[in-house]
mmCIF file of C-alpha atoms and ligand atoms in Angstrom:
data_model
loop_
_atom_site.group_PDB
_atom_site.id
_atom_site.type_symbol
_atom_site.label_atom_id
_atom_site.label_comp_id
_atom_site.label_asym_id
_atom_site.label_seq_id
_atom_site.Cartn_x
_atom_site.Cartn_y
_atom_site.Cartn_z
ATOM 1 C CA MET A 1 -141.450 147.270 -41.938
ATOM 2 C CA GLN A 2 -142.584 144.590 -44.182
ATOM 3 C CA ALA A 3 -145.298 145.676 -46.678
ATOM 4 C CA ILE A 4 -148.655 143.982 -45.804
ATOM 5 C CA GLN A 5 -150.138 141.908 -48.322
ATOM 6 C CA SER A 6 -153.781 142.233 -49.076
ATOM 7 C CA PRO A 7 -156.091 140.473 -48.860
ATOM 8 C CA LEU A 8 -154.834 137.634 -46.717
ATOM 9 C CA THR A 9 -156.687 134.125 -46.526
ATOM 10 C CA VAL A 10 -156.305 132.365 -43.948
ATOM 11 C CA LEU A 11 -157.855 128.553 -42.549
ATOM 12 C CA GLY A 12 -158.655 128.594 -39.089
ATOM 13 C CA ILE A 13 -159.267 125.528 -36.886
ATOM 14 C CA GLU A 14 -160.960 125.421 -33.725
ATOM 15 C CA THR A 15 -160.735 122.360 -31.032
ATOM 16 C CA SER A 16 -160.424 124.044 -27.620
ATOM 17 C CA CYS A 17 -163.993 121.972 -26.453
ATOM 18 C CA ASP A 18 -166.790 120.434 -27.937
ATOM 19 C CA GLU A 19 -167.162 121.855 -31.458
ATOM 20 C CA THR A 20 -164.995 120.856 -34.026
ATOM 21 C CA ALA A 21 -164.497 123.697 -36.623
ATOM 22 C CA ALA A 22 -162.932 124.793 -39.438
ATOM 23 C CA SER A 23 -163.046 128.086 -41.442
ATOM 24 C CA ILE A 24 -161.753 130.261 -44.440
ATOM 25 C CA VAL A 25 -161.846 133.669 -43.717
ATOM 26 C CA ARG A 26 -160.321 136.835 -45.955
ATOM 27 C CA LEU A 27 -159.136 139.905 -44.402
ATOM 28 C CA HIS A 28 -158.916 142.811 -47.010
ATOM 29 C CA ARG A 29 -156.448 145.145 -44.980
ATOM 30 C CA ASP A 30 -156.289 147.638 -47.698
ATOM 31 C CA GLN A 31 -159.971 148.425 -47.914
ATOM 32 C CA PRO A 32 -162.056 150.702 -45.663
ATOM 33 C CA ASP A 33 -162.318 149.650 -42.102
ATOM 34 C CA GLY A 34 -160.575 146.132 -43.229
ATOM 35 C CA ARG A 35 -163.279 144.448 -44.526
ATOM 36 C CA VAL A 36 -163.659 140.808 -43.421
ATOM 37 C CA GLU A 37 -165.234 137.841 -45.889
ATOM 38 C CA VAL A 38 -166.197 134.386 -44.303
ATOM 39 C CA LEU A 39 -165.552 132.083 -47.472
ATOM 40 C CA SER A 40 -166.427 129.103 -45.362
ATOM 41 C CA SER A 41 -167.402 128.097 -41.903
ATOM 42 C CA ILE A 42 -168.100 124.366 -40.880
ATOM 43 C CA ILE A 43 -168.859 123.834 -36.988
ATOM 44 C CA ALA A 44 -169.731 120.393 -36.005
ATOM 45 C CA SER A 45 -170.874 120.097 -32.293
ATOM 46 C CA GLN A 46 -170.055 117.196 -30.295
ATOM 47 C CA VAL A 47 -173.272 118.102 -27.986
ATOM 48 C CA ASP A 48 -174.891 114.407 -28.719
ATOM 49 C CA GLU A 49 -171.652 112.498 -27.643
ATOM 50 C CA HIS A 50 -171.357 114.174 -24.414
ATOM 51 C CA ALA A 51 -174.950 114.279 -23.252
ATOM 52 C CA PRO A 52 -175.267 111.034 -21.809
ATOM 53 C CA TYR A 53 -172.752 112.207 -18.933
ATOM 54 C CA GLY A 54 -174.467 115.594 -18.369
ATOM 55 C CA GLY A 55 -171.286 117.441 -19.503
ATOM 56 C CA VAL A 56 -168.269 117.607 -21.783
ATOM 57 C CA VAL A 57 -166.152 114.425 -21.195
ATOM 58 C CA PRO A 58 -162.161 115.833 -22.287
ATOM 59 C CA GLU A 59 -161.309 112.179 -23.506
ATOM 60 C CA ILE A 60 -164.319 111.823 -25.614
ATOM 61 C CA ALA A 61 -164.006 115.330 -26.901
ATOM 62 C CA ALA A 62 -160.224 114.624 -27.972
ATOM 63 C CA ARG A 63 -160.972 111.346 -29.794
ATOM 64 C CA SER A 64 -164.009 113.126 -31.596
ATOM 65 C CA HIS A 65 -161.946 116.122 -32.805
ATOM 66 C CA VAL A 66 -159.216 113.454 -34.299
ATOM 67 C CA ASP A 67 -162.137 111.277 -35.919
ATOM 68 C CA HIS A 68 -163.854 114.549 -37.560
ATOM 69 C CA LEU A 69 -161.173 117.336 -38.026
ATOM 70 C CA ASP A 70 -159.479 116.360 -41.278
ATOM 71 C CA ALA A 71 -162.944 115.968 -42.987
ATOM 72 C CA ILE A 72 -164.200 119.274 -41.644
ATOM 73 C CA VAL A 73 -160.975 121.159 -42.799
ATOM 74 C CA LYS A 74 -161.579 119.472 -46.422
ATOM 75 C CA ARG A 75 -165.249 120.739 -46.113
ATOM 76 C CA ALA A 76 -164.266 124.155 -45.381
ATOM 77 C CA LEU A 77 -161.633 124.326 -48.209
ATOM 78 C CA VAL A 78 -164.391 123.010 -50.807
ATOM 79 C CA GLU A 79 -166.867 125.347 -49.564
ATOM 80 C CA SER A 80 -164.792 128.254 -49.848
ATOM 81 C CA GLY A 81 -164.247 127.327 -53.514
ATOM 82 C CA LEU A 82 -160.468 127.644 -52.921
ATOM 83 C CA ASP A 83 -157.542 125.379 -52.743
ATOM 84 C CA TRP A 84 -154.194 125.418 -51.443
ATOM 85 C CA PRO A 85 -152.327 127.715 -53.340
ATOM 86 C CA GLN A 86 -154.878 130.088 -52.712
ATOM 87 C CA ILE A 87 -154.317 130.037 -48.891
ATOM 88 C CA ASP A 88 -152.008 132.524 -46.996
ATOM 89 C CA GLY A 89 -151.570 130.936 -43.761
ATOM 90 C CA VAL A 90 -153.398 128.439 -41.229
ATOM 91 C CA ALA A 91 -154.214 129.309 -37.712
ATOM 92 C CA ALA A 92 -155.548 126.884 -34.921
ATOM 93 C CA THR A 93 -156.847 127.726 -31.270
ATOM 94 C CA ALA A 94 -153.430 126.699 -28.980
ATOM 95 C CA GLY A 95 -155.352 127.196 -25.603
ATOM 96 C CA PRO A 96 -157.030 128.145 -23.464
ATOM 97 C CA GLY A 97 -159.188 124.879 -23.363
ATOM 98 C CA LEU A 98 -159.136 121.012 -22.875
ATOM 99 C CA ILE A 99 -155.635 120.210 -23.413
ATOM 100 C CA GLY A 100 -156.434 116.968 -25.477
ATOM 101 C CA GLY A 101 -158.743 118.550 -28.194
ATOM 102 C CA VAL A 102 -156.090 121.732 -28.330
ATOM 103 C CA MET A 103 -153.287 119.358 -29.266
ATOM 104 C CA VAL A 104 -155.650 117.698 -31.937
ATOM 105 C CA GLY A 105 -156.206 120.905 -33.829
ATOM 106 C CA LEU A 106 -152.779 122.230 -33.092
ATOM 107 C CA MET A 107 -150.984 119.301 -34.303
ATOM 108 C CA THR A 108 -153.478 119.141 -37.426
ATOM 109 C CA ALA A 109 -152.414 123.100 -38.153
ATOM 110 C CA LYS A 110 -148.706 122.420 -37.856
ATOM 111 C CA GLY A 111 -148.850 119.382 -40.041
ATOM 112 C CA ILE A 112 -150.724 121.492 -43.022
ATOM 113 C CA ALA A 113 -148.005 124.352 -42.485
ATOM 114 C CA LEU A 114 -145.432 122.141 -42.801
ATOM 115 C CA ALA A 115 -146.797 120.255 -46.134
ATOM 116 C CA ARG A 116 -147.865 123.181 -47.858
ATOM 117 C CA GLY A 117 -144.811 125.408 -46.670
ATOM 118 C CA LEU A 118 -147.309 128.057 -44.784
ATOM 119 C CA PRO A 119 -146.984 130.296 -41.784
ATOM 120 C CA LEU A 120 -148.687 129.050 -38.490
ATOM 121 C CA MET A 121 -150.674 131.285 -35.985
ATOM 122 C CA ALA A 122 -150.994 129.742 -32.874
ATOM 123 C CA VAL A 123 -153.938 131.705 -31.637
ATOM 124 C CA ASN A 124 -155.254 132.042 -28.260
ATOM 125 C CA HIS A 125 -159.211 131.186 -28.072
ATOM 126 C CA LEU A 126 -159.838 134.254 -26.167
ATOM 127 C CA GLU A 127 -158.387 136.469 -28.644
ATOM 128 C CA GLY A 128 -160.566 134.816 -31.110
ATOM 129 C CA HIS A 129 -163.615 135.888 -29.081
ATOM 130 C CA ALA A 130 -162.118 139.313 -28.386
ATOM 131 C CA LEU A 131 -162.191 139.881 -32.352
ATOM 132 C CA SER A 132 -165.234 138.267 -33.206
ATOM 133 C CA PRO A 133 -167.301 141.518 -33.656
ATOM 134 C CA ARG A 134 -165.156 142.110 -36.891
ATOM 135 C CA LEU A 135 -166.606 139.186 -38.288
ATOM 136 C CA GLY A 136 -169.727 141.555 -38.676
ATOM 137 C CA GLY A 137 -168.098 145.108 -39.249
ATOM 138 C CA ALA A 138 -165.126 147.342 -38.440
ATOM 139 C CA VAL A 139 -164.706 147.607 -34.469
ATOM 140 C CA PRO A 140 -160.829 149.120 -33.953
ATOM 141 C CA PHE A 141 -159.126 149.247 -31.127
ATOM 142 C CA PRO A 142 -159.315 150.243 -28.397
ATOM 143 C CA TYR A 143 -162.482 148.789 -26.518
ATOM 144 C CA LEU A 144 -163.807 147.558 -23.139
ATOM 145 C CA LEU A 145 -164.151 144.124 -23.815
ATOM 146 C CA LEU A 146 -166.730 141.961 -21.726
ATOM 147 C CA LEU A 147 -165.872 138.191 -22.414
ATOM 148 C CA VAL A 148 -169.007 136.364 -21.153
ATOM 149 C CA SER A 149 -168.639 132.505 -22.341
ATOM 150 C CA GLY A 150 -168.951 129.180 -20.667
ATOM 151 C CA GLY A 151 -164.950 129.104 -19.526
ATOM 152 C CA HIS A 152 -164.679 132.755 -18.940
ATOM 153 C CA CYS A 153 -166.334 135.998 -17.574
ATOM 154 C CA GLN A 154 -163.876 138.993 -17.897
ATOM 155 C CA LEU A 155 -163.865 142.550 -18.178
ATOM 156 C CA LEU A 156 -160.713 143.893 -20.561
ATOM 157 C CA SER A 157 -159.314 147.020 -21.769
ATOM 158 C CA ALA A 158 -158.192 145.867 -25.455
ATOM 159 C CA ASN A 159 -155.719 147.802 -26.569
ATOM 160 C CA GLY A 160 -154.111 145.958 -29.887
ATOM 161 C CA LEU A 161 -153.390 142.470 -30.940
ATOM 162 C CA GLY A 162 -151.991 140.500 -28.070
ATOM 163 C CA ASP A 163 -152.374 143.754 -25.832
ATOM 164 C CA TYR A 164 -155.130 143.384 -23.065
ATOM 165 C CA HIS A 165 -155.547 144.551 -19.808
ATOM 166 C CA ARG A 166 -157.821 142.735 -17.440
ATOM 167 C CA LEU A 167 -160.043 144.930 -15.203
ATOM 168 C CA GLY A 168 -162.081 141.914 -13.558
ATOM 169 C CA THR A 169 -162.544 138.439 -13.774
ATOM 170 C CA THR A 170 -164.843 135.775 -12.166
ATOM 171 C CA ILE A 171 -163.797 134.436 -8.686
ATOM 172 C CA ASP A 172 -165.861 131.379 -9.193
ATOM 173 C CA ASP A 173 -167.906 130.297 -11.941
ATOM 174 C CA ALA A 174 -168.131 131.989 -15.471
ATOM 175 C CA ALA A 175 -171.913 133.229 -16.553
ATOM 176 C CA GLY A 176 -172.043 130.642 -19.058
ATOM 177 C CA GLU A 177 -171.190 127.921 -16.617
ATOM 178 C CA ALA A 178 -174.137 129.242 -14.368
ATOM 179 C CA PHE A 179 -176.516 129.089 -17.227
ATOM 180 C CA ASP A 180 -175.461 125.563 -18.268
ATOM 181 C CA LYS A 181 -175.864 124.596 -14.399
ATOM 182 C CA THR A 182 -179.109 126.159 -13.860
ATOM 183 C CA ALA A 183 -180.415 124.483 -17.117
ATOM 184 C CA LYS A 184 -179.156 121.140 -15.512
ATOM 185 C CA ILE A 185 -180.760 121.587 -12.000
ATOM 186 C CA LEU A 186 -184.149 122.457 -14.127
ATOM 187 C CA GLY A 187 -183.516 119.405 -16.219
ATOM 188 C CA LEU A 188 -183.415 121.155 -19.587
ATOM 189 C CA GLY A 189 -180.470 120.062 -21.510
ATOM 190 C CA GLN A 190 -177.446 121.390 -22.846
ATOM 191 C CA PRO A 191 -176.188 123.608 -23.546
ATOM 192 C CA GLY A 192 -178.094 125.303 -20.814
ATOM 193 C CA GLY A 193 -177.901 129.141 -22.267
ATOM 194 C CA PRO A 194 -180.400 128.873 -25.189
ATOM 195 C CA ALA A 195 -182.731 126.390 -23.304
ATOM 196 C CA VAL A 196 -182.984 128.851 -20.281
ATOM 197 C CA GLU A 197 -183.405 131.748 -22.795
ATOM 198 C CA ALA A 198 -185.955 129.969 -24.545
ATOM 199 C CA HIS A 199 -187.931 128.889 -21.148
ATOM 200 C CA ALA A 200 -187.651 132.685 -19.813
ATOM 201 C CA ARG A 201 -189.554 134.152 -22.383
ATOM 202 C CA ASN A 202 -192.647 132.585 -21.239
ATOM 203 C CA GLY A 203 -191.640 133.451 -17.557
ATOM 204 C CA ASP A 204 -192.602 136.238 -14.719
ATOM 205 C CA ALA A 205 -188.806 137.699 -14.302
ATOM 206 C CA PHE A 206 -189.830 139.148 -10.728
ATOM 207 C CA ARG A 207 -191.453 136.455 -9.209
ATOM 208 C CA PHE A 208 -188.095 135.026 -7.608
ATOM 209 C CA ASN A 209 -186.199 137.262 -5.721
ATOM 210 C CA LEU A 210 -182.685 135.720 -6.412
ATOM 211 C CA PRO A 211 -179.026 137.133 -5.260
ATOM 212 C CA ARG A 212 -177.045 139.521 -7.545
ATOM 213 C CA PRO A 213 -173.392 138.665 -6.256
ATOM 214 C CA LEU A 214 -170.896 141.337 -5.785
ATOM 215 C CA LYS A 215 -173.468 143.999 -7.256
ATOM 216 C CA GLY A 216 -172.812 147.275 -5.913
ATOM 217 C CA ARG A 217 -169.322 146.240 -4.473
ATOM 218 C CA PRO A 218 -166.006 147.867 -5.455
ATOM 219 C CA GLY A 219 -164.155 146.657 -8.419
ATOM 220 C CA CYS A 220 -165.239 144.810 -11.419
ATOM 221 C CA ASP A 221 -164.900 140.942 -10.221
ATOM 222 C CA PHE A 222 -167.811 138.489 -10.661
ATOM 223 C CA SER A 223 -169.442 135.705 -8.754
ATOM 224 C CA PHE A 224 -172.164 133.115 -9.767
ATOM 225 C CA ALA A 225 -171.701 130.396 -7.740
ATOM 226 C CA GLY A 226 -174.129 131.442 -5.090
ATOM 227 C CA LEU A 227 -176.762 132.483 -7.640
ATOM 228 C CA LYS A 228 -176.381 129.045 -8.843
ATOM 229 C CA THR A 229 -177.022 127.514 -5.306
ATOM 230 C CA ALA A 230 -179.960 130.047 -4.859
ATOM 231 C CA VAL A 231 -181.763 128.580 -7.921
ATOM 232 C CA LEU A 232 -181.100 124.957 -6.641
ATOM 233 C CA ARG A 233 -182.688 126.092 -2.955
ATOM 234 C CA THR A 234 -185.446 127.578 -5.048
ATOM 235 C CA PHE A 235 -186.165 124.751 -7.308
ATOM 236 C CA GLU A 236 -186.117 122.090 -4.360
ATOM 237 C CA ALA A 237 -188.614 124.083 -2.601
ATOM 238 C CA LEU A 238 -190.982 123.933 -4.969
ATOM 239 C CA ALA A 239 -193.265 120.922 -4.553
ATOM 240 C CA GLN A 240 -194.380 119.959 -7.794
ATOM 241 C CA PRO A 241 -192.311 122.281 -10.110
ATOM 242 C CA SER A 242 -194.831 123.194 -13.057
ATOM 243 C CA GLU A 243 -193.935 124.322 -16.677
ATOM 244 C CA GLN A 244 -194.752 128.051 -15.677
ATOM 245 C CA ASP A 245 -192.630 127.598 -12.466
ATOM 246 C CA ILE A 246 -189.732 126.671 -14.428
ATOM 247 C CA ALA A 247 -190.288 129.476 -16.849
ATOM 248 C CA ASP A 248 -190.226 131.643 -13.944
ATOM 249 C CA LEU A 249 -187.022 130.761 -12.389
ATOM 250 C CA CYS A 250 -185.472 130.972 -15.912
ATOM 251 C CA ALA A 251 -186.559 134.399 -16.021
ATOM 252 C CA SER A 252 -185.769 135.491 -12.757
ATOM 253 C CA PHE A 253 -182.525 133.637 -13.108
ATOM 254 C CA GLN A 254 -181.658 135.377 -16.442
ATOM 255 C CA LEU A 255 -182.562 138.940 -15.042
ATOM 256 C CA ALA A 256 -180.200 138.391 -11.957
ATOM 257 C CA VAL A 257 -177.207 137.262 -14.347
ATOM 258 C CA ALA A 258 -178.024 140.501 -16.577
ATOM 259 C CA ASP A 259 -178.148 142.831 -13.598
ATOM 260 C CA VAL A 260 -174.658 141.600 -12.416
ATOM 261 C CA LEU A 261 -173.235 141.916 -15.725
ATOM 262 C CA VAL A 262 -174.731 145.555 -16.164
ATOM 263 C CA ASP A 263 -173.467 146.478 -12.834
ATOM 264 C CA ARG A 264 -169.955 145.158 -13.045
ATOM 265 C CA THR A 265 -169.872 146.549 -16.707
ATOM 266 C CA SER A 266 -170.604 150.261 -15.339
ATOM 267 C CA ARG A 267 -167.785 149.941 -13.223
ATOM 268 C CA ALA A 268 -165.452 149.050 -15.674
ATOM 269 C CA MET A 269 -166.912 151.985 -17.966
ATOM 270 C CA ALA A 270 -165.840 154.236 -15.367
ATOM 271 C CA ALA A 271 -162.109 152.671 -15.129
ATOM 272 C CA PHE A 272 -161.779 152.366 -18.669
ATOM 273 C CA GLN A 273 -159.214 155.103 -20.295
ATOM 274 C CA PRO A 274 -158.941 154.701 -23.854
ATOM 275 C CA SER A 275 -155.769 155.885 -25.747
ATOM 276 C CA ASN A 276 -158.226 158.056 -27.638
ATOM 277 C CA THR A 277 -161.682 160.125 -26.925
ATOM 278 C CA LEU A 278 -163.928 157.250 -28.123
ATOM 279 C CA HIS A 279 -165.549 155.094 -26.026
ATOM 280 C CA ARG A 280 -166.494 151.779 -27.430
ATOM 281 C CA PHE A 281 -167.757 148.519 -25.785
ATOM 282 C CA VAL A 282 -167.786 145.086 -27.154
ATOM 283 C CA VAL A 283 -169.716 141.942 -25.544
ATOM 284 C CA ALA A 284 -168.381 138.660 -27.098
ATOM 285 C CA GLY A 285 -168.618 135.020 -26.431
ATOM 286 C CA GLY A 286 -171.377 132.473 -25.987
ATOM 287 C CA VAL A 287 -173.791 134.329 -23.418
ATOM 288 C CA ALA A 288 -173.469 137.521 -25.837
ATOM 289 C CA ALA A 289 -175.989 135.414 -27.856
ATOM 290 C CA ASN A 290 -178.629 136.306 -25.079
ATOM 291 C CA SER A 291 -180.861 138.681 -26.352
ATOM 292 C CA VAL A 292 -182.189 140.170 -22.688
ATOM 293 C CA ILE A 293 -178.467 140.433 -21.669
ATOM 294 C CA ARG A 294 -177.845 142.361 -25.114
ATOM 295 C CA GLU A 295 -180.702 144.589 -24.737
ATOM 296 C CA ARG A 296 -179.614 145.715 -21.115
ATOM 297 C CA LEU A 297 -175.828 146.096 -22.204
ATOM 298 C CA GLU A 298 -177.117 148.247 -25.266
ATOM 299 C CA GLN A 299 -179.086 150.346 -22.378
ATOM 300 C CA LEU A 300 -176.357 150.523 -20.406
ATOM 301 C CA CYS A 301 -174.099 151.995 -23.401
ATOM 302 C CA ALA A 302 -176.716 154.417 -24.445
ATOM 303 C CA HIS A 303 -176.509 156.007 -20.954
ATOM 304 C CA ASN A 304 -172.872 155.976 -20.492
ATOM 305 C CA ARG A 305 -172.050 157.248 -23.903
ATOM 306 C CA PHE A 306 -169.926 153.912 -25.428
ATOM 307 C CA SER A 307 -170.861 152.614 -28.539
ATOM 308 C CA PHE A 308 -172.015 148.978 -28.517
ATOM 309 C CA SER A 309 -170.780 145.929 -30.742
ATOM 310 C CA ALA A 310 -171.317 142.436 -30.465
ATOM 311 C CA PRO A 311 -170.703 139.482 -32.861
ATOM 312 C CA PRO A 312 -173.588 138.687 -35.384
ATOM 313 C CA MET A 313 -175.447 135.930 -33.438
ATOM 314 C CA LYS A 314 -173.673 132.977 -34.959
ATOM 315 C CA TRP A 315 -170.446 134.214 -34.139
ATOM 316 C CA CYS A 316 -171.083 134.228 -30.213
ATOM 317 C CA THR A 317 -170.235 130.733 -29.641
ATOM 318 C CA ASP A 318 -167.095 128.951 -30.517
ATOM 319 C CA ASN A 319 -166.483 128.565 -34.169
ATOM 320 C CA ALA A 320 -163.186 128.591 -36.404
ATOM 321 C CA ALA A 321 -164.063 131.957 -38.142
ATOM 322 C CA MET A 322 -163.181 134.052 -35.514
ATOM 323 C CA ILE A 323 -160.021 131.984 -35.107
ATOM 324 C CA ALA A 324 -159.137 132.394 -38.749
ATOM 325 C CA LEU A 325 -159.647 136.375 -38.321
ATOM 326 C CA ALA A 326 -157.140 136.589 -35.184
ATOM 327 C CA GLY A 327 -154.881 134.391 -37.494
ATOM 328 C CA ALA A 328 -155.251 136.820 -40.309
ATOM 329 C CA GLU A 329 -154.613 139.915 -38.324
ATOM 330 C CA ARG A 330 -151.598 138.600 -36.683
ATOM 331 C CA LEU A 331 -150.169 137.361 -40.002
ATOM 332 C CA SER A 332 -151.038 140.795 -41.573
ATOM 333 C CA LEU A 333 -148.463 142.090 -38.808
ATOM 334 C CA GLY A 334 -145.869 139.397 -39.063
ATOM 335 C CA MET A 335 -147.174 137.893 -35.929
ATOM 336 C CA VAL A 336 -146.421 134.218 -37.092
ATOM 337 C CA ASP A 337 -145.246 131.203 -34.636
ATOM 338 C CA PRO A 338 -142.892 128.652 -34.772
ATOM 339 C CA LEU A 339 -143.657 124.926 -35.543
ATOM 340 C CA ASP A 340 -142.874 123.886 -31.938
ATOM 341 C CA ALA A 341 -145.612 126.446 -30.416
ATOM 342 C CA LEU A 342 -147.118 125.014 -27.422
ATOM 343 C CA ALA A 343 -150.560 123.808 -26.711
ATOM 344 C CA ARG A 344 -151.886 125.527 -23.634
ATOM 345 C CA PRO A 345 -154.637 124.302 -21.000
ATOM 346 C CA ARG A 346 -154.648 127.829 -19.550
ATOM 347 C CA TRP A 347 -153.313 130.964 -21.199
ATOM 348 C CA PRO A 348 -155.020 134.378 -19.828
ATOM 349 C CA LEU A 349 -155.164 137.174 -22.283
ATOM 350 C CA ASP A 350 -153.441 139.515 -19.784
ATOM 351 C CA ALA A 351 -150.502 137.451 -18.217
ATOM 352 C CA ALA A 352 -149.327 140.175 -15.970
ATOM 353 C CA SER A 353 -152.765 140.761 -14.213
ATOM 354 C CA ALA A 354 -153.437 137.213 -13.949
ATOM 355 C CA SER A 355 -150.179 136.423 -12.104
ATOM 356 C CA SER A 356 -149.211 139.640 -10.171
ATOM 357 C CA THR A 357 -152.527 140.796 -9.079
ATOM 358 C CA PRO A 358 -154.894 138.015 -8.531
ATOM 359 C CA SER A 359 -157.827 139.668 -6.392
ATOM 360 C CA HIS A 360 -158.577 135.834 -5.216
ATOM 361 C CA LYS A 361 -157.435 132.806 -5.480
ATOM 362 C CA PRO A 362 -158.690 130.986 -8.933
ATOM 363 C CA GLY A 363 -161.992 128.989 -8.131
ATOM 364 C CA ARG A 364 -163.440 126.187 -9.686
ATOM 365 C CA LYS A 365 -163.558 126.406 -13.367
ATOM 366 C CA GLY A 366 -165.864 124.837 -16.187
ATOM 367 C CA ALA A 367 -165.011 122.322 -18.595
ATOM 368 C CA LYS A 368 -164.088 125.446 -20.943
ATOM 369 C CA ALA A 369 -162.009 127.102 -18.550
HETATM 370 O O1 KG4 B 401 -168.243 130.829 -26.410
HETATM 371 P P1 KG4 B 401 -168.821 129.542 -26.326
HETATM 372 O O2 KG4 B 401 -169.506 128.648 -27.284
HETATM 373 O O3 KG4 B 401 -167.524 128.591 -25.038
HETATM 374 C C1 KG4 B 401 -166.661 128.967 -24.470
HETATM 375 O O4 KG4 B 401 -165.570 129.575 -24.964
HETATM 376 O O5 KG4 B 401 -166.782 128.900 -23.583
HETATM 377 O O6 KG4 B 401 -169.932 129.697 -24.879
HETATM 378 C C2 KG4 B 401 -170.790 128.710 -24.689
HETATM 379 C C3 KG4 B 401 -171.310 129.277 -23.543
HETATM 380 C C4 KG4 B 401 -172.352 127.910 -22.663
HETATM 381 O O7 KG4 B 401 -171.959 128.039 -21.414
HETATM 382 C C5 KG4 B 401 -173.671 128.415 -22.997
HETATM 383 O O8 KG4 B 401 -174.682 128.094 -22.456
HETATM 384 C C6 KG4 B 401 -173.736 130.012 -23.470
HETATM 385 O O9 KG4 B 401 -172.392 130.313 -23.768
HETATM 386 N N1 KG4 B 401 -174.584 130.221 -24.198
HETATM 387 C C7 KG4 B 401 -175.864 131.405 -23.581
HETATM 388 C C8 KG4 B 401 -176.553 131.264 -24.670
HETATM 389 N N2 KG4 B 401 -175.931 130.757 -25.826
HETATM 390 C C9 KG4 B 401 -174.801 130.276 -25.437
HETATM 391 N N3 KG4 B 401 -176.263 131.771 -22.590
HETATM 392 C C10 KG4 B 401 -177.199 132.472 -22.410
HETATM 393 N N4 KG4 B 401 -177.757 132.739 -23.366
HETATM 394 C C11 KG4 B 401 -177.864 132.278 -24.603
HETATM 395 N N5 KG4 B 401 -178.655 132.138 -25.366
HETATM 396 ZN ZN1 ZN B 402 -165.194 130.236 -26.582
#
């Protein structure tokens, strides 16, 4: 086996949805716990460009990535204090995501790899999220992973790089998508998660009795479409909604989502069979930035004797540091990709479960699915 060079310094590129991002990350494989340094991380949000349309417009997203990515890569390099000879590899999100944007990022990475003679790592965006807690400290495999974002809501057993087994997934909307749709119904602006959480702080979570879809049912799947519809009906029934009504509805909705996530995760904890005696739990993805949801999951972990890990807040939502880290980890194991690696709109972390054991037909998916 080839000796592992350490440290490894990798450029990461993320363009799968509405953030154009680049980052330089250094992985010290030879140091205790595989220390990770984020030398730079630039994230340019396109949220203002999509705001007039009430959601992410794929064509606008792709064009905006084209307009901004080169300058953002350059900035990431300058802010890291390094130059090309000190970079060991280039990683880019190769899916899943909006295909136009994914192609922009992957083609840029291929161009850099070719021009600079660097290895290319075509990274699954979901693996980036799965590894993102390591940007804050060591979290060795195996662990039970709750991946909750705008496009995904899944429970997986994370066994190693590229080795994931899905225990449950959503049969309709993702949790972040439910936050975004709730914010839209209530006229709170996008992204919906932070807006709903902010309003919920002043609200009474017990005022509205909203449904908890699939709670108590066998298995580890999720459903959020009915909850979103219940928010719509409840809102429509309010004659002239006050600020307090909206705050109460946000808090009641957030509590319902937290209850469902806790219920489904507790079932997955019972099903999780790690290859060692350690029981680790990781929550990642944009919704992991929600402090009420984090707290409830931490309580569940304490109750079920699982250790709890989550990315530092700033690495919960989409960023390129997690892509650079996934690339560096792959590079350290010799997992590099050819220059004709494909951009993929859909790319399940556990392809076998996704195709051979669907517990349902794929439902409607959000912009990030
Ligand atoms: O991971 P991410 O940036 O993109 C995907 O890969 O999907 O997640 C974005 C999602 C959005 O739906 C956003 O509303 C949600 O994460 N989100 C939150 C919070 N911050 C972001 N949801 C609940 N509470 C938050 N504080
Ligand atoms: Zn994401």
